[in-house]
Short mmCIF file of C-alpha atoms in Angstrom, two decimals:
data_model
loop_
_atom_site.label_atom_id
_atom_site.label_comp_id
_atom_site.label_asym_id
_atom_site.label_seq_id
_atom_site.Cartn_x
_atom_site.Cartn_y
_atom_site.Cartn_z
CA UNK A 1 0.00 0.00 0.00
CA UNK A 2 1.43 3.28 -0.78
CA UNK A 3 2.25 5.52 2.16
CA UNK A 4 3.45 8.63 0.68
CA UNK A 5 2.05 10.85 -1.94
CA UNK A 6 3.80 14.15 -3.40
CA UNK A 7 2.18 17.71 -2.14
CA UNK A 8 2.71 19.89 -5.08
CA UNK A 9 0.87 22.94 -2.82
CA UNK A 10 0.44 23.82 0.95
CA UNK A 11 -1.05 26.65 2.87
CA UNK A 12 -3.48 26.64 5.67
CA UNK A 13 -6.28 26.32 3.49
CA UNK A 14 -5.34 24.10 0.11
CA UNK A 15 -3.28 21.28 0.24
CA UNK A 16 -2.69 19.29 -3.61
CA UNK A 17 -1.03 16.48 -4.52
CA UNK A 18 0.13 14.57 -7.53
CA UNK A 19 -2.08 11.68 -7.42
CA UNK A 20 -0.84 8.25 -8.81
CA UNK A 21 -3.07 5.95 -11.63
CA UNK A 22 -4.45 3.61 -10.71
CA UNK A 23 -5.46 5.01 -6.69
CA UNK A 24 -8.78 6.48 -5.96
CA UNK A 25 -9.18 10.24 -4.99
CA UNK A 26 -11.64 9.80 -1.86
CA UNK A 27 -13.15 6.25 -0.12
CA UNK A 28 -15.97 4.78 -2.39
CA UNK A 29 -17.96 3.37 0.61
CA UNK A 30 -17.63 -0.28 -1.03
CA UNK A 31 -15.00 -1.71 1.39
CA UNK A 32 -11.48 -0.58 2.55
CA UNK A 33 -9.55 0.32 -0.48
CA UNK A 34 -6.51 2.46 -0.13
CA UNK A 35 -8.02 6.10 -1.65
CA UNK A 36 -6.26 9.22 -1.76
CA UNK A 37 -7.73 11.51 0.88
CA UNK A 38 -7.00 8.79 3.75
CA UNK A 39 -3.25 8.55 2.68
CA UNK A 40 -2.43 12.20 2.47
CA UNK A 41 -4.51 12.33 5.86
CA UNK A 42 -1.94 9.70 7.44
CA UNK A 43 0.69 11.20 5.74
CA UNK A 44 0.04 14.91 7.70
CA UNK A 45 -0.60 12.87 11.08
CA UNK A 46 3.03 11.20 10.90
CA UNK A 47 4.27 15.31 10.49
CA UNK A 48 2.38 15.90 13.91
CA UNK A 49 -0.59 17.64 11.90
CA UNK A 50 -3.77 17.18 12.58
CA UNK A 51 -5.94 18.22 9.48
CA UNK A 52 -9.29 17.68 8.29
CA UNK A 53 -9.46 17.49 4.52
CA UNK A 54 -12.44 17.81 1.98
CA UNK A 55 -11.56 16.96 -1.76
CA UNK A 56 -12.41 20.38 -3.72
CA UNK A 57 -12.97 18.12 -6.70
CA UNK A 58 -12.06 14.29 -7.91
CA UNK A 59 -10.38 13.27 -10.64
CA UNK A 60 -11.13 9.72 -11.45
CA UNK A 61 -9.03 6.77 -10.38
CA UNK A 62 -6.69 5.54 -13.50
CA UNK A 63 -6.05 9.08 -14.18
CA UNK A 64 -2.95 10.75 -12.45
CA UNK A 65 -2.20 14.64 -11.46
CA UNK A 66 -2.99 17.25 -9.76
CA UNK A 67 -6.10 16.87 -7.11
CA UNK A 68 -6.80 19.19 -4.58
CA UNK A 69 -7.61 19.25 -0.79
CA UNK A 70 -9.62 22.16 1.19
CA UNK A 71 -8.81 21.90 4.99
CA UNK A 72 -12.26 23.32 6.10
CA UNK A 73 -15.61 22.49 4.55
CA UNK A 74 -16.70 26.55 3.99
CA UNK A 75 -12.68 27.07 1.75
CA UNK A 76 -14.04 23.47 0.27
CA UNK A 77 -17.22 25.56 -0.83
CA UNK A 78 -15.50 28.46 -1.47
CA UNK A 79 -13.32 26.48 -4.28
CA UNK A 80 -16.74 24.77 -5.78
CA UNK A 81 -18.54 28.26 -6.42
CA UNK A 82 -15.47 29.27 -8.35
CA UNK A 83 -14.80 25.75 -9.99
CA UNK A 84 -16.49 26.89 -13.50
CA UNK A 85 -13.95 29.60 -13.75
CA UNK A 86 -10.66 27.67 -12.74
CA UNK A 87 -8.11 26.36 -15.50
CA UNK A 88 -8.34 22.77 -15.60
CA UNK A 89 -5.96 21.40 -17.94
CA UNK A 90 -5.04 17.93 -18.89
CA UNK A 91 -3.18 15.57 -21.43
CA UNK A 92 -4.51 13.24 -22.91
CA UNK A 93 -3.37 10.56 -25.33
CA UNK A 94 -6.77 9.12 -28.02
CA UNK A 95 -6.68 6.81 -30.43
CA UNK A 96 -6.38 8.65 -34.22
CA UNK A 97 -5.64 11.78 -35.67
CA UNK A 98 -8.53 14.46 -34.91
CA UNK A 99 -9.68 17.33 -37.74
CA UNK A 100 -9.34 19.53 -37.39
CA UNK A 101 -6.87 19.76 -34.95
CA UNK A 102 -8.19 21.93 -32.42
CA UNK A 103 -11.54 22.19 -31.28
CA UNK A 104 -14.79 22.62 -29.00
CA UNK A 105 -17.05 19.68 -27.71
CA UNK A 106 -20.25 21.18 -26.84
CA UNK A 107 -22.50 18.22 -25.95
CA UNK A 108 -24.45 17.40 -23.06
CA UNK A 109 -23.73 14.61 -20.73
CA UNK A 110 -25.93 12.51 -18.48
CA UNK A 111 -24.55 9.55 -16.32
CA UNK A 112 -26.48 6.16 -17.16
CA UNK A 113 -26.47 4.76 -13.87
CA UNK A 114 -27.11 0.83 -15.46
CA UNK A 115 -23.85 0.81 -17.06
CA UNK A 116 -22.38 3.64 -15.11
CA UNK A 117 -21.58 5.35 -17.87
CA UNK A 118 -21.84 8.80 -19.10
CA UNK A 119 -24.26 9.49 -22.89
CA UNK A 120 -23.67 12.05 -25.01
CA UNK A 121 -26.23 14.29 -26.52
CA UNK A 122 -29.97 15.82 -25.19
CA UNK A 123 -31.77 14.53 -22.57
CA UNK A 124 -33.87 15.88 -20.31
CA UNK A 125 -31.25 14.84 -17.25
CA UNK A 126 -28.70 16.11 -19.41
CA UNK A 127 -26.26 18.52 -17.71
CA UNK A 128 -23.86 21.17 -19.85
CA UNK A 129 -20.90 20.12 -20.55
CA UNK A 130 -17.85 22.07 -22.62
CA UNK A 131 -14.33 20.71 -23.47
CA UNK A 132 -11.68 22.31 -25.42
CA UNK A 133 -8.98 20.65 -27.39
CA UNK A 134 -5.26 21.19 -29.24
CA UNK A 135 -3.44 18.95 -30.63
CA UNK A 136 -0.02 18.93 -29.29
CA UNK A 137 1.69 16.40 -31.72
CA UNK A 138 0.75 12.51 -33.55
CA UNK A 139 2.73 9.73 -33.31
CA UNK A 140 1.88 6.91 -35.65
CA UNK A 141 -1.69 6.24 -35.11
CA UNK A 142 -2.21 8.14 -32.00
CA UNK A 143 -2.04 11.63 -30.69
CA UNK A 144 -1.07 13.41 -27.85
CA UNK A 145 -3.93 16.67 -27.08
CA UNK A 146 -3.96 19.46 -24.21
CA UNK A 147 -7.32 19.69 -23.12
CA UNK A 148 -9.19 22.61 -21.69
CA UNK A 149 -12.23 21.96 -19.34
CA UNK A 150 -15.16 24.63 -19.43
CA UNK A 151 -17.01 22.46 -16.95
CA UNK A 152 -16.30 19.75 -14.93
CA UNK A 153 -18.16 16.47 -15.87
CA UNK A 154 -17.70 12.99 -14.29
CA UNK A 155 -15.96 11.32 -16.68
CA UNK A 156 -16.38 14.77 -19.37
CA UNK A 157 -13.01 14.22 -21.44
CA UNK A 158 -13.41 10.61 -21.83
CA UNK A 159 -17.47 10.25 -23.05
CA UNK A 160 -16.42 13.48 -24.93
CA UNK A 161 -13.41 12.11 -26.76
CA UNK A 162 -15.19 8.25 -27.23
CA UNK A 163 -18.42 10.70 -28.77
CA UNK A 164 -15.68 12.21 -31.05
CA UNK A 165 -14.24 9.06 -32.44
CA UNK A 166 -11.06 9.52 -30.70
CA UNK A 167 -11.31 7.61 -27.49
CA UNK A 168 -8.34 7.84 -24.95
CA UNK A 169 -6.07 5.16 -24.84
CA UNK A 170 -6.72 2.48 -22.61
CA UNK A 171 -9.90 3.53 -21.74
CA UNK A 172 -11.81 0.35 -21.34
CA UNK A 173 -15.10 2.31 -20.43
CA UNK A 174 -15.64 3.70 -23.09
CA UNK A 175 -13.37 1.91 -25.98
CA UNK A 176 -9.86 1.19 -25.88
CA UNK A 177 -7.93 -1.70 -24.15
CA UNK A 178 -4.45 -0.78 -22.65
CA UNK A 179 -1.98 -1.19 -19.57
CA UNK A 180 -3.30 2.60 -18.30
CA UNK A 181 -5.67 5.45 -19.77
CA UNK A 182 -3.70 7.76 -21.24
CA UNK A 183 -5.32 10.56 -19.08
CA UNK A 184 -3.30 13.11 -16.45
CA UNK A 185 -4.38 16.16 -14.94
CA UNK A 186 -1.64 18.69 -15.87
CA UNK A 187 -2.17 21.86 -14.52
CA UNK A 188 -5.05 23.76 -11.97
CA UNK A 189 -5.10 27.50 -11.88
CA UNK A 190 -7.64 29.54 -9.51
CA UNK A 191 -8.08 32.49 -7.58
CA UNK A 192 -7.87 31.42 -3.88
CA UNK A 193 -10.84 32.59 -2.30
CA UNK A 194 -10.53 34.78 0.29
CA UNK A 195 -7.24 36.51 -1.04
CA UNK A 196 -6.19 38.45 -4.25
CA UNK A 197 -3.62 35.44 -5.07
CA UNK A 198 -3.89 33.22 -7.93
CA UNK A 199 -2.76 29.84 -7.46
CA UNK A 200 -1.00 27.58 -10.56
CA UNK A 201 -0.22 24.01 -9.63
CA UNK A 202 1.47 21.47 -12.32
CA UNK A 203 2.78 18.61 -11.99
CA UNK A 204 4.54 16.56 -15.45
CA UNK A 205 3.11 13.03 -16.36
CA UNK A 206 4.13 10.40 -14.93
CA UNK A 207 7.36 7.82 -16.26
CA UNK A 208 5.51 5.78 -18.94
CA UNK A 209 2.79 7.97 -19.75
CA UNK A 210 4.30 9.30 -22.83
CA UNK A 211 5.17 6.11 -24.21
CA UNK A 212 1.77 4.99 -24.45
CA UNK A 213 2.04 7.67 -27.63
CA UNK A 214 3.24 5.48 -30.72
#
C-alpha cells in the first residue's frame, strides 16, 4: 500500500497532490480500499498535523495529477462556487488523428447509472458540458492533445473524446484496451478565495505515460 504521496501545494487552506493511476481520490464506501484523501490524511498525522481534509474536486481513479484538498468544509465551498472559472488542464493521449486539430465539444452529458456510464447528446437529465482541445503532436496512429475543461463532468473528457471518435487510450469504459488510460491532470489555476492570489499548480506526467504515444 502506498504511504506517501507528493504535495505539489500547501497553505493553511489548500493542500494538492500529484495523485498516482491507478489510486482512488476519496473512499468509495464499497470496502477498505486504499483512496487518496486517507493517505495524504496519514501522511500529515506522521508530520504531527492534525488536518481535516475535503476533496475540492475528484479526478477519477486511473487518471494521475494534480487533485486538490480544502482543509475546512466553507474554503471546500469556497473552491466549488469558483470551480467553473478555474483552469483545468489535462493531457490526454486518443486513439487517431482528430480534424481539425483543435476544437470545442459542446455536448451534453448525463450519467447512465445501469452501465455507469456517461451518454452524449440531449436529454432531459442532461447537464452542460464544454471541453476544449489542441493537438499537441501525432505519433503513428495516435495523438497526444492538451485539453481545456469549461465544466467539470464525471468522466467529461473521456465520453467526450469516445463521442468524437477519438477515445483515450486504454480507456476500457468507453473503448480502448491498454496497460493505463492515457489521461493526467496537468495543470489547476484559480483564484484562492478569500485573497487576491492566484494559485497555478502542475505537476509533469508520470514515467511511462508518454510512451503509451506510438
Amino acid at each position: 500500500m502506498r504511504s506517501q504521496l507528493s504535495i505539489l501545494y500547501e497553505d493553511r487552506d489548500l493542500i494538492a497532490i500529484n495523485k498516482p493511476a491507478g489510486l482512488l481520490s476519496v473512499g468509495s464506501g464499497k470496502g477498505k480500499e486504499p483512496h487518496a484523501l486517507g493517505i495524504l490524511r496519514d501522511q500529515l498525522s506522521r508530520r504531527n498535523k492534525s488536518v481535516k481534509l475535503w476533496p475540492a474536486h475528484r479526478i477519477d481513479r486511473d487518471t494521475s495529477g494534480v487533485l486538490l484538498f480544502a482543509t475546512s468544509r466553507e474554503m471546500r465551498e469556497a473552491v466549488m462556487r469558483r470551480w467553473k472559472v478555474a483552469e483545468k488542464t489535462y493531457l490526454a493521449i486518443v486513439e487517431g488523428c482528430p480534424k481539425p486539430a483543435e476544437g470545442t465539444i459542446d455536448q451534453p452529458l448525463r450519467l447512465d447509472p445501469k452501465i455507469y456510464q456517461m451518454r452524449v447528446g440531449s436529454h432531459p437529465d442532461a447537464k452542460h458540458a464544454v471541453t476544449h482541445f489542441t493537438t499537441e503532436r501525432t505519433v503513428g496512429l495516435r495523438t497526444l492533445l492538451r485539453v481545456e475543461l469549461e465544466t467539470g463532468r464525471q468522466h467529461q473528457i473521456r465520453a467526450h473524446l469516445a463521442w468524437s471518435g477519438h477515445p483515450v487510450v486504454g480507456d476500457q469504459r468507453y473503448g480502448t484496451a491498454g496497460t493505463r488510460l492515457g489521461l493526467h491532470a496537468l495543470r489547476l489555476g484559480i483564484a484562492k478565495p478569500g485573497t487576491n492570489k492566484s494559485l497555478v499548480i502542475e505537476t509533469p506526467p508520470p514515467v511511462g505515460f508518454l510512451e503509451l504515444l506510438r
